[in-house]
PDB file of C-alpha atoms in Angstrom:
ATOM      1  CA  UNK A   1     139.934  22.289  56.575  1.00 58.00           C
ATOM      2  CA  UNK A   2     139.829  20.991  60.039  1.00 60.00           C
ATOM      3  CA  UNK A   3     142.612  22.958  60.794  1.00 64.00           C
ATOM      4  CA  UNK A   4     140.947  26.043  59.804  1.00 63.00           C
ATOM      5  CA  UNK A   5     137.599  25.299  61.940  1.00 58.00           C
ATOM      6  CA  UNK A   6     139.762  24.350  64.893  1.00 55.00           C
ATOM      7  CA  UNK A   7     141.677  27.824  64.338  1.00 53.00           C
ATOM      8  CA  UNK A   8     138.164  29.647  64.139  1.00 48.00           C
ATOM      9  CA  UNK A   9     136.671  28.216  67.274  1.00 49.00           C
ATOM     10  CA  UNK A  10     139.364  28.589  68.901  1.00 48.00           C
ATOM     11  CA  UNK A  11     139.400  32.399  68.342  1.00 49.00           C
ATOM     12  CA  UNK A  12     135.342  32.631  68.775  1.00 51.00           C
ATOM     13  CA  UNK A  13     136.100  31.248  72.482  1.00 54.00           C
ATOM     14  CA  UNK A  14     138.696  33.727  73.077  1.00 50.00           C
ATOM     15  CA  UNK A  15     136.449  36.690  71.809  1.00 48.00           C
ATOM     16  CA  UNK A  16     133.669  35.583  73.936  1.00 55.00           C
ATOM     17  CA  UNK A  17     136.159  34.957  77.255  1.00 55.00           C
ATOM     18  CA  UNK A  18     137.447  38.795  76.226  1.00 49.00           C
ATOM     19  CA  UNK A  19     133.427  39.987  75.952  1.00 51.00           C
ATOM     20  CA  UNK A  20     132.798  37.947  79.291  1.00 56.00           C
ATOM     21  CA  UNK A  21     135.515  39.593  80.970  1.00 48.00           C
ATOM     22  CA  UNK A  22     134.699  43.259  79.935  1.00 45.00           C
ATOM     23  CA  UNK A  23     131.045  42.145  80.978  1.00 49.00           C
ATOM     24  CA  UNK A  24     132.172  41.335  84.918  1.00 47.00           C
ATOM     25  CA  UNK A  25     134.421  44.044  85.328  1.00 48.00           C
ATOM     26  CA  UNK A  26     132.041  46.639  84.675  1.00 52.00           C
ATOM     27  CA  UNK A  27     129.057  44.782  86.583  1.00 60.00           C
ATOM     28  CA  UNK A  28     131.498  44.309  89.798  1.00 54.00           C
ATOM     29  CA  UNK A  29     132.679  48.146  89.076  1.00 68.00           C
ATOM     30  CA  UNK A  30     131.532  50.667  92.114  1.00 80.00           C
ATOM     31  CA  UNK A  31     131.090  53.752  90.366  1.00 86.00           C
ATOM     32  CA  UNK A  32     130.838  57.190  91.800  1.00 91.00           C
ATOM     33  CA  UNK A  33     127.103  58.433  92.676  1.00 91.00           C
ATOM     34  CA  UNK A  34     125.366  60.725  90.487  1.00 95.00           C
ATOM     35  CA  UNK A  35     121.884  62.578  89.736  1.00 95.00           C
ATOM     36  CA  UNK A  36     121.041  63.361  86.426  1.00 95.00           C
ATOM     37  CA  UNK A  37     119.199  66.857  85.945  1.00 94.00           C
ATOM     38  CA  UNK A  38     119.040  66.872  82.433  1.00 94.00           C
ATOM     39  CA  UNK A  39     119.919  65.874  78.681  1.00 95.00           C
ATOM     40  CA  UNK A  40     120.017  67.177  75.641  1.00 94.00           C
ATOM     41  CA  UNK A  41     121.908  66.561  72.111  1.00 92.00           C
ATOM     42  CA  UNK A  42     124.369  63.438  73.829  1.00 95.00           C
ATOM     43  CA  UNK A  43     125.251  65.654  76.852  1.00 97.00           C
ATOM     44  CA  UNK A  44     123.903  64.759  80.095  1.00 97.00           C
ATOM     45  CA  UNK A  45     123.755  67.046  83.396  1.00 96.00           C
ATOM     46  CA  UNK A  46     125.109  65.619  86.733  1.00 96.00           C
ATOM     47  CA  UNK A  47     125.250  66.558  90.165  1.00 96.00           C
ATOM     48  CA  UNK A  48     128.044  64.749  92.447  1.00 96.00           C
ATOM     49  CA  UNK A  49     127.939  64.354  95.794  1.00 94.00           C
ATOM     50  CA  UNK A  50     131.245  65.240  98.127  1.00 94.00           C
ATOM     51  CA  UNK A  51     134.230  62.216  96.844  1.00 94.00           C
ATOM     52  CA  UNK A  52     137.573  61.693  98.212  1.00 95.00           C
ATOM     53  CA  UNK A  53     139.876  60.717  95.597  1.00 95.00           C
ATOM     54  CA  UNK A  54     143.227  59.376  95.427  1.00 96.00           C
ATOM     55  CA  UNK A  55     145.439  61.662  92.995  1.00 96.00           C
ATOM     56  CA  UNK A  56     148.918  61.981  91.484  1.00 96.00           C
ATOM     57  CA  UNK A  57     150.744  63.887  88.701  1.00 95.00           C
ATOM     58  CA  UNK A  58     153.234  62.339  86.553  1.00 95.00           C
ATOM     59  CA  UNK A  59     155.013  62.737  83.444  1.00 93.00           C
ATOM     60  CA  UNK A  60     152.610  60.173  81.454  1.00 93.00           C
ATOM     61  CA  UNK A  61     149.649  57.967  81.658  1.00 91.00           C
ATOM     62  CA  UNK A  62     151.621  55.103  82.718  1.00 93.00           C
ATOM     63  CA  UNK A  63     153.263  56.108  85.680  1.00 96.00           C
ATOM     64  CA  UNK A  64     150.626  58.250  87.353  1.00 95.00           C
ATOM     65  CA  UNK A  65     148.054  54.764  86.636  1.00 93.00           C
ATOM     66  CA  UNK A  66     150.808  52.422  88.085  1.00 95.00           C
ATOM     67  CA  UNK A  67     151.197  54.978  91.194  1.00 97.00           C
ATOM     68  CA  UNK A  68     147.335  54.754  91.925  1.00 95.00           C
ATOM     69  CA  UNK A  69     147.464  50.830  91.664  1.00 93.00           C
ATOM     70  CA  UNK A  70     149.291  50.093  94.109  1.00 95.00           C
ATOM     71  CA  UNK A  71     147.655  52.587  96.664  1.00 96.00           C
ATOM     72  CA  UNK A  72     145.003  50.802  96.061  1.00 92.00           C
ATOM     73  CA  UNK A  73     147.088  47.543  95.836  1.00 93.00           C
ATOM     74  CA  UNK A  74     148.048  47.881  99.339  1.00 93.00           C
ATOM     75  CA  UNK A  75     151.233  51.065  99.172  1.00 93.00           C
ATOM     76  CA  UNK A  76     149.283  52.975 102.210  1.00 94.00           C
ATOM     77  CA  UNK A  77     149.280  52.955 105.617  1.00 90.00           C
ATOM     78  CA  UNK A  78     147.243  50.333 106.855  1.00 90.00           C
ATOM     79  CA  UNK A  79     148.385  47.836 104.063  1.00 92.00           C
ATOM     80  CA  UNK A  80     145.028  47.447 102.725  1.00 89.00           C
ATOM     81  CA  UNK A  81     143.201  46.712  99.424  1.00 90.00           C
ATOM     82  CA  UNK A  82     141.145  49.483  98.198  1.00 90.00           C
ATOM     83  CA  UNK A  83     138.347  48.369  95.580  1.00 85.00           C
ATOM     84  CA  UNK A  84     138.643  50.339  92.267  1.00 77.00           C
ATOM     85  CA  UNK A  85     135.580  52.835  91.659  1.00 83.00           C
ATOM     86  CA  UNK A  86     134.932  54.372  88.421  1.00 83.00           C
ATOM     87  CA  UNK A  87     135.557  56.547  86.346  1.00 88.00           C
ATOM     88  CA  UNK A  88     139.407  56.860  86.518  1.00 88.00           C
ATOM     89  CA  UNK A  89     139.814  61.064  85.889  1.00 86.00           C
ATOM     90  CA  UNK A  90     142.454  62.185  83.680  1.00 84.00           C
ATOM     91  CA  UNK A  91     143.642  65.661  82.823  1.00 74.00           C
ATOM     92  CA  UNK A  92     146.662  67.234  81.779  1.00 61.00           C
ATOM     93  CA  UNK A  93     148.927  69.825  83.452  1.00 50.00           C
ATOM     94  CA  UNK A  94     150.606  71.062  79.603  1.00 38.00           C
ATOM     95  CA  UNK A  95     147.324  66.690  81.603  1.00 32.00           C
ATOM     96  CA  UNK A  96     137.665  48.085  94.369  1.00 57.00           C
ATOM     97  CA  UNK A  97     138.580  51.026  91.488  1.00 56.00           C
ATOM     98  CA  UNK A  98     135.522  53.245  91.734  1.00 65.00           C
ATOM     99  CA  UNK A  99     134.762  54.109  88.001  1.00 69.00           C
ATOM    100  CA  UNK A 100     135.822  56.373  86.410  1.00 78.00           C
ATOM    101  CA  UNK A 101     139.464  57.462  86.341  1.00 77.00           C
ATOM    102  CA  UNK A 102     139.988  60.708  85.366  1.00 79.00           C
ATOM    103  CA  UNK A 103     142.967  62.579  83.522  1.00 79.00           C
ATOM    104  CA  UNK A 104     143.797  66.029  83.217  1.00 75.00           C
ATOM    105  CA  UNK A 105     146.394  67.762  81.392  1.00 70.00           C
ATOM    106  CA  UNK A 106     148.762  70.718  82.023  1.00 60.00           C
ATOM    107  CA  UNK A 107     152.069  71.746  80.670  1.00 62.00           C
ATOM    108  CA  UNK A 108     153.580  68.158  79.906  1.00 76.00           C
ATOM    109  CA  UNK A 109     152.647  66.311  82.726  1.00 89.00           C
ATOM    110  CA  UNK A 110     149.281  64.435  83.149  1.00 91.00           C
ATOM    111  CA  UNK A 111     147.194  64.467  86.639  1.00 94.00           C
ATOM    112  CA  UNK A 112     145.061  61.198  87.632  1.00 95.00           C
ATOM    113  CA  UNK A 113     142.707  60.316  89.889  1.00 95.00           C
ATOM    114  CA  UNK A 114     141.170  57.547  91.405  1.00 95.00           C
ATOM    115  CA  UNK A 115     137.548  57.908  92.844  1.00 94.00           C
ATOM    116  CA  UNK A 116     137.861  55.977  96.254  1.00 93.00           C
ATOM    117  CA  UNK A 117     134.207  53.639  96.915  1.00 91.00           C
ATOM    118  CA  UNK A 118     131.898  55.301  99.153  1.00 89.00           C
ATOM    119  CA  UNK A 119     132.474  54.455 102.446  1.00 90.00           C
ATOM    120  CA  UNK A 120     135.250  56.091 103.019  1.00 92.00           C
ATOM    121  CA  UNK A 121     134.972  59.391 104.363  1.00 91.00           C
ATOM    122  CA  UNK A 122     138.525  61.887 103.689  1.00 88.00           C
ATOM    123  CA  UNK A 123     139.121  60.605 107.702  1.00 92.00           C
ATOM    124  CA  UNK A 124     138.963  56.706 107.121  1.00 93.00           C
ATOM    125  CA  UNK A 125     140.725  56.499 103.717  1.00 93.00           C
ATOM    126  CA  UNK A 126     144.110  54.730 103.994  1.00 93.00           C
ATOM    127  CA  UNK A 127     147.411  57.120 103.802  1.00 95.00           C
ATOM    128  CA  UNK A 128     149.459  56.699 100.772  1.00 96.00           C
ATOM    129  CA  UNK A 129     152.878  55.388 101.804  1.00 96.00           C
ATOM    130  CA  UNK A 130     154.245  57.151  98.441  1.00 97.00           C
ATOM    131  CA  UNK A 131     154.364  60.625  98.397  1.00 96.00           C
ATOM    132  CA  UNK A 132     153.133  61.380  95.082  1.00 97.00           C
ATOM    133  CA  UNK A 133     149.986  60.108  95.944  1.00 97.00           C
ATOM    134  CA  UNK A 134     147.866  62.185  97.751  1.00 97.00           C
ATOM    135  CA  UNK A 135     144.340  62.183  98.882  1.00 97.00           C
ATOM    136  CA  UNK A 136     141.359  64.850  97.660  1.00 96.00           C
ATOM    137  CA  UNK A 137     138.675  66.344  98.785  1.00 96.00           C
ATOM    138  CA  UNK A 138     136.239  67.284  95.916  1.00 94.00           C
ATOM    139  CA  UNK A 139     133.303  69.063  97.020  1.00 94.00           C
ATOM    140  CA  UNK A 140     129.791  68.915  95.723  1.00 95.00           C
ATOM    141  CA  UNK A 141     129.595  69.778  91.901  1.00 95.00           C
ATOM    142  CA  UNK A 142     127.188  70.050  88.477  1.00 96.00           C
ATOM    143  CA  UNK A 143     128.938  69.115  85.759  1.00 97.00           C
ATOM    144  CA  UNK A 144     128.614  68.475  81.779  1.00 98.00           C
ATOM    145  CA  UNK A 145     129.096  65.261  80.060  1.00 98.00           C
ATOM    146  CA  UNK A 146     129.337  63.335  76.557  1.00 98.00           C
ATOM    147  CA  UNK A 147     129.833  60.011  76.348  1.00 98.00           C
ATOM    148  CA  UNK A 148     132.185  57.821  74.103  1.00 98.00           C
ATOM    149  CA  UNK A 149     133.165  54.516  73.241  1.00 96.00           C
ATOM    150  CA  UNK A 150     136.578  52.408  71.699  1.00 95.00           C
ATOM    151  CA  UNK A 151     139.894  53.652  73.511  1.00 94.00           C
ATOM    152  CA  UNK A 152     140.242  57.240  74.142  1.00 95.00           C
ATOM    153  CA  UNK A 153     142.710  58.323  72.054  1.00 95.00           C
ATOM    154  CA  UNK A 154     143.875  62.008  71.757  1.00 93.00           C
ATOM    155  CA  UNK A 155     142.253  62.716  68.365  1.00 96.00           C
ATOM    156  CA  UNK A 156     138.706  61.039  69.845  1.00 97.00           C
ATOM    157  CA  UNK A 157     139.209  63.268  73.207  1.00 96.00           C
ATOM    158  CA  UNK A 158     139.962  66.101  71.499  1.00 96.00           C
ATOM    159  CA  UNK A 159     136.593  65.415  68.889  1.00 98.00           C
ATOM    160  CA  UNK A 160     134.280  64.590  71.358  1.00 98.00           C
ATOM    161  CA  UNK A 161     135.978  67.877  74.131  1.00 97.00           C
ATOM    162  CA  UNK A 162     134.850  70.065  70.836  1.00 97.00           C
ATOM    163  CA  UNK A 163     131.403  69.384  70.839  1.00 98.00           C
ATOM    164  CA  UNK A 164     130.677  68.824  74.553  1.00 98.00           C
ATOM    165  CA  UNK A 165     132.187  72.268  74.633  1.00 98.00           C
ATOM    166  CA  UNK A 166     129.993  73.806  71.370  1.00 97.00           C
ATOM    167  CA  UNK A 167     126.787  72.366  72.845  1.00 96.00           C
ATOM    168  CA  UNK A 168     127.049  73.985  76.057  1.00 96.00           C
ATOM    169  CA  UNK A 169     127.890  77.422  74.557  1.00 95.00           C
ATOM    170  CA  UNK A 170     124.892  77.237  72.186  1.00 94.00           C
ATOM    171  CA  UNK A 171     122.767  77.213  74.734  1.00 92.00           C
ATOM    172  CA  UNK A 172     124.275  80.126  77.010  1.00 92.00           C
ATOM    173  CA  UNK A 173     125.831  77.540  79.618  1.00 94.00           C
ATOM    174  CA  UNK A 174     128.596  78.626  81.245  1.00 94.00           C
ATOM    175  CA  UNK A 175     131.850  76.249  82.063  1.00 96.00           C
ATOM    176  CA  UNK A 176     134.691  76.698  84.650  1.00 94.00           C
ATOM    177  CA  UNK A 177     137.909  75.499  83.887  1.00 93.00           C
ATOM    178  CA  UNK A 178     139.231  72.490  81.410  1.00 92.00           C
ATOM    179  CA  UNK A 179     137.536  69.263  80.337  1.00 95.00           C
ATOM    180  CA  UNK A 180     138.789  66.325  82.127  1.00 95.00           C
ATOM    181  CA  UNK A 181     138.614  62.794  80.719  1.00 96.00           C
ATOM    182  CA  UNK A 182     136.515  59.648  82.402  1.00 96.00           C
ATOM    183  CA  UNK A 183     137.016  56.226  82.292  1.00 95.00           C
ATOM    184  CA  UNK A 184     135.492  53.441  83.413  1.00 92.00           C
ATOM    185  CA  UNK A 185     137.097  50.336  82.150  1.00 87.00           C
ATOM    186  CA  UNK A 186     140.535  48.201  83.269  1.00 82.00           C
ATOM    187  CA  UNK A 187     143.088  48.399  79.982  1.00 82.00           C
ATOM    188  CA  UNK A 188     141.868  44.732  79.088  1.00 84.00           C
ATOM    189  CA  UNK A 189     138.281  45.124  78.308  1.00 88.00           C
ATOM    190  CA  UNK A 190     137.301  45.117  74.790  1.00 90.00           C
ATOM    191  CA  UNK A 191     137.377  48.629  72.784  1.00 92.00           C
ATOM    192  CA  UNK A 192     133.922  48.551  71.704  1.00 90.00           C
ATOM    193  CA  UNK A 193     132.540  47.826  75.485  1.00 90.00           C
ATOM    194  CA  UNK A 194     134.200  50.270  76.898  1.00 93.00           C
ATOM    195  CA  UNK A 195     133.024  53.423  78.346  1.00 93.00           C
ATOM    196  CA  UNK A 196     134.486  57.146  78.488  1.00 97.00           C
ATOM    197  CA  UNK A 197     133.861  60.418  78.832  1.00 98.00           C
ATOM    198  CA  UNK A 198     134.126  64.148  78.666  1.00 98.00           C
ATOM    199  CA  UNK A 199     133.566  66.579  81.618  1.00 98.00           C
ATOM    200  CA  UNK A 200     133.139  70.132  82.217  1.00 97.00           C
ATOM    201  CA  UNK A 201     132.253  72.079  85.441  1.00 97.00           C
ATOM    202  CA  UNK A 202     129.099  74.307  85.260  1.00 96.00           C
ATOM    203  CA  UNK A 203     129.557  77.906  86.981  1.00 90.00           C
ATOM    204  CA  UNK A 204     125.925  77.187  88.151  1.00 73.00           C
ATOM    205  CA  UNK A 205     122.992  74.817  88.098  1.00 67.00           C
ATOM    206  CA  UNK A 206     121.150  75.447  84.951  1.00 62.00           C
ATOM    207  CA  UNK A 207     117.359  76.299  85.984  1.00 61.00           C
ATOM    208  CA  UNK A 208     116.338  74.696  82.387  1.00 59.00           C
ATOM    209  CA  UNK A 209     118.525  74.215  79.363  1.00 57.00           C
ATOM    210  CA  UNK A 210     118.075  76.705  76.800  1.00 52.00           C
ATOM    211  CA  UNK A 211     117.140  75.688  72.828  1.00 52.00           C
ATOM    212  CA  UNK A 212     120.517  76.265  71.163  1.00 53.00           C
ATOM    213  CA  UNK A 213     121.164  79.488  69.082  1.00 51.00           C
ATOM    214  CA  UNK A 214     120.978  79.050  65.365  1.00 48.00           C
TER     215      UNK A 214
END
């Protein structure tokens, strides 16, 4: 019985050092500037300022993340520590960290992107020493979003891509190229405090969000 209740606390203080971790990460997180214009039905309309990223494309997840980790682990030019920003982007190509980190996908390889923290501008932001790293320039843009939680897996991307996608067309909004994945937690933070999303790129600035056609 003792045994038992020692087993038991002793996983309740691991859950809660897990929970505290996920907690400080994403309170000590820089994340990438935004102004919300509008929401409607879980989708929420930004507008980004001008953000230099750091950005590589790889044959998986994996390898593009470990790439961007140690830019910002010191592999650049002046041998210096970048802090992570979130989200981390990710999208395929068939696809202090600044949150997110975002994914694409194209062909079979995978492109990912770290937003670099504010103050650096594209001419004070350390060279990658590694050539498959490269720094970006992404100008001013409105996009879509729909937020998710738990680990992103495909079949959850893919879901929650489907209806960011359906919402927008019900209401006559148009979108310019693919949905890219954001996220804004480290690997180790629990899946239910975690934080992701789906993006789209408006072709324009909608004046006021239409009521959605029947």
């Amino acid at each position: 019985m003792r045994s038992i209740r020692t087993l038991v606390l002793g996983a309740g203080g691991l859950l809660a050092l897990w929970i505290g971790w996920g907690a400080y990460v994403s309170r000590t997180t820089e994340r990438v500037s935004s102004e919300t214009l509008d929401r409607f039905d879980g989708v929420e309309v930004r507008r980004y300022p001008r953000t230099v990223l750091a950005e590589t494309t790889a044959p998986d997840d994996g390898t593009a993340f470990r790439r961007l980790f140690r830019y910002i682990s010191g592999a650049n030019a002046r041998g210096e520590d970048v802090a992570m920003t979130a989200p981390v982007t990710t999208r395929g190509e068939s696809i202090s960290m600044t949150a997110p980190v975002r994914t694409e996908s194209e062909s079979d390889d995978v492109r990912m992107a770290f937003y670099l923290p504010s103050t650096y501008t594209p001419d004070t932001a350390p060279t990658p020493t590694d050539t498959d790293v490269r720094l970006v320039v992404e100008p001013p843009r409105t996009t879509a979003v729909r937020s998710f939680s738990w680990y992103a897996t495909d079949e959850r991307v893919d879901r929650e891509r489907n209806r960011l996608l359906e919402q927008l067309s019900r209401r006559g909004i148009e979108t310019r190229g693919e949905p890219t994945l954001l996220q804004y937690n480290d690997p180790w933070t629990p899946p239910f405090m975690r934080t992701n999303e789906v993006e789209v790129a408006l072709e324009e600035v909608p004046a006021r969000v239409r009521p959605a056609t029947p």
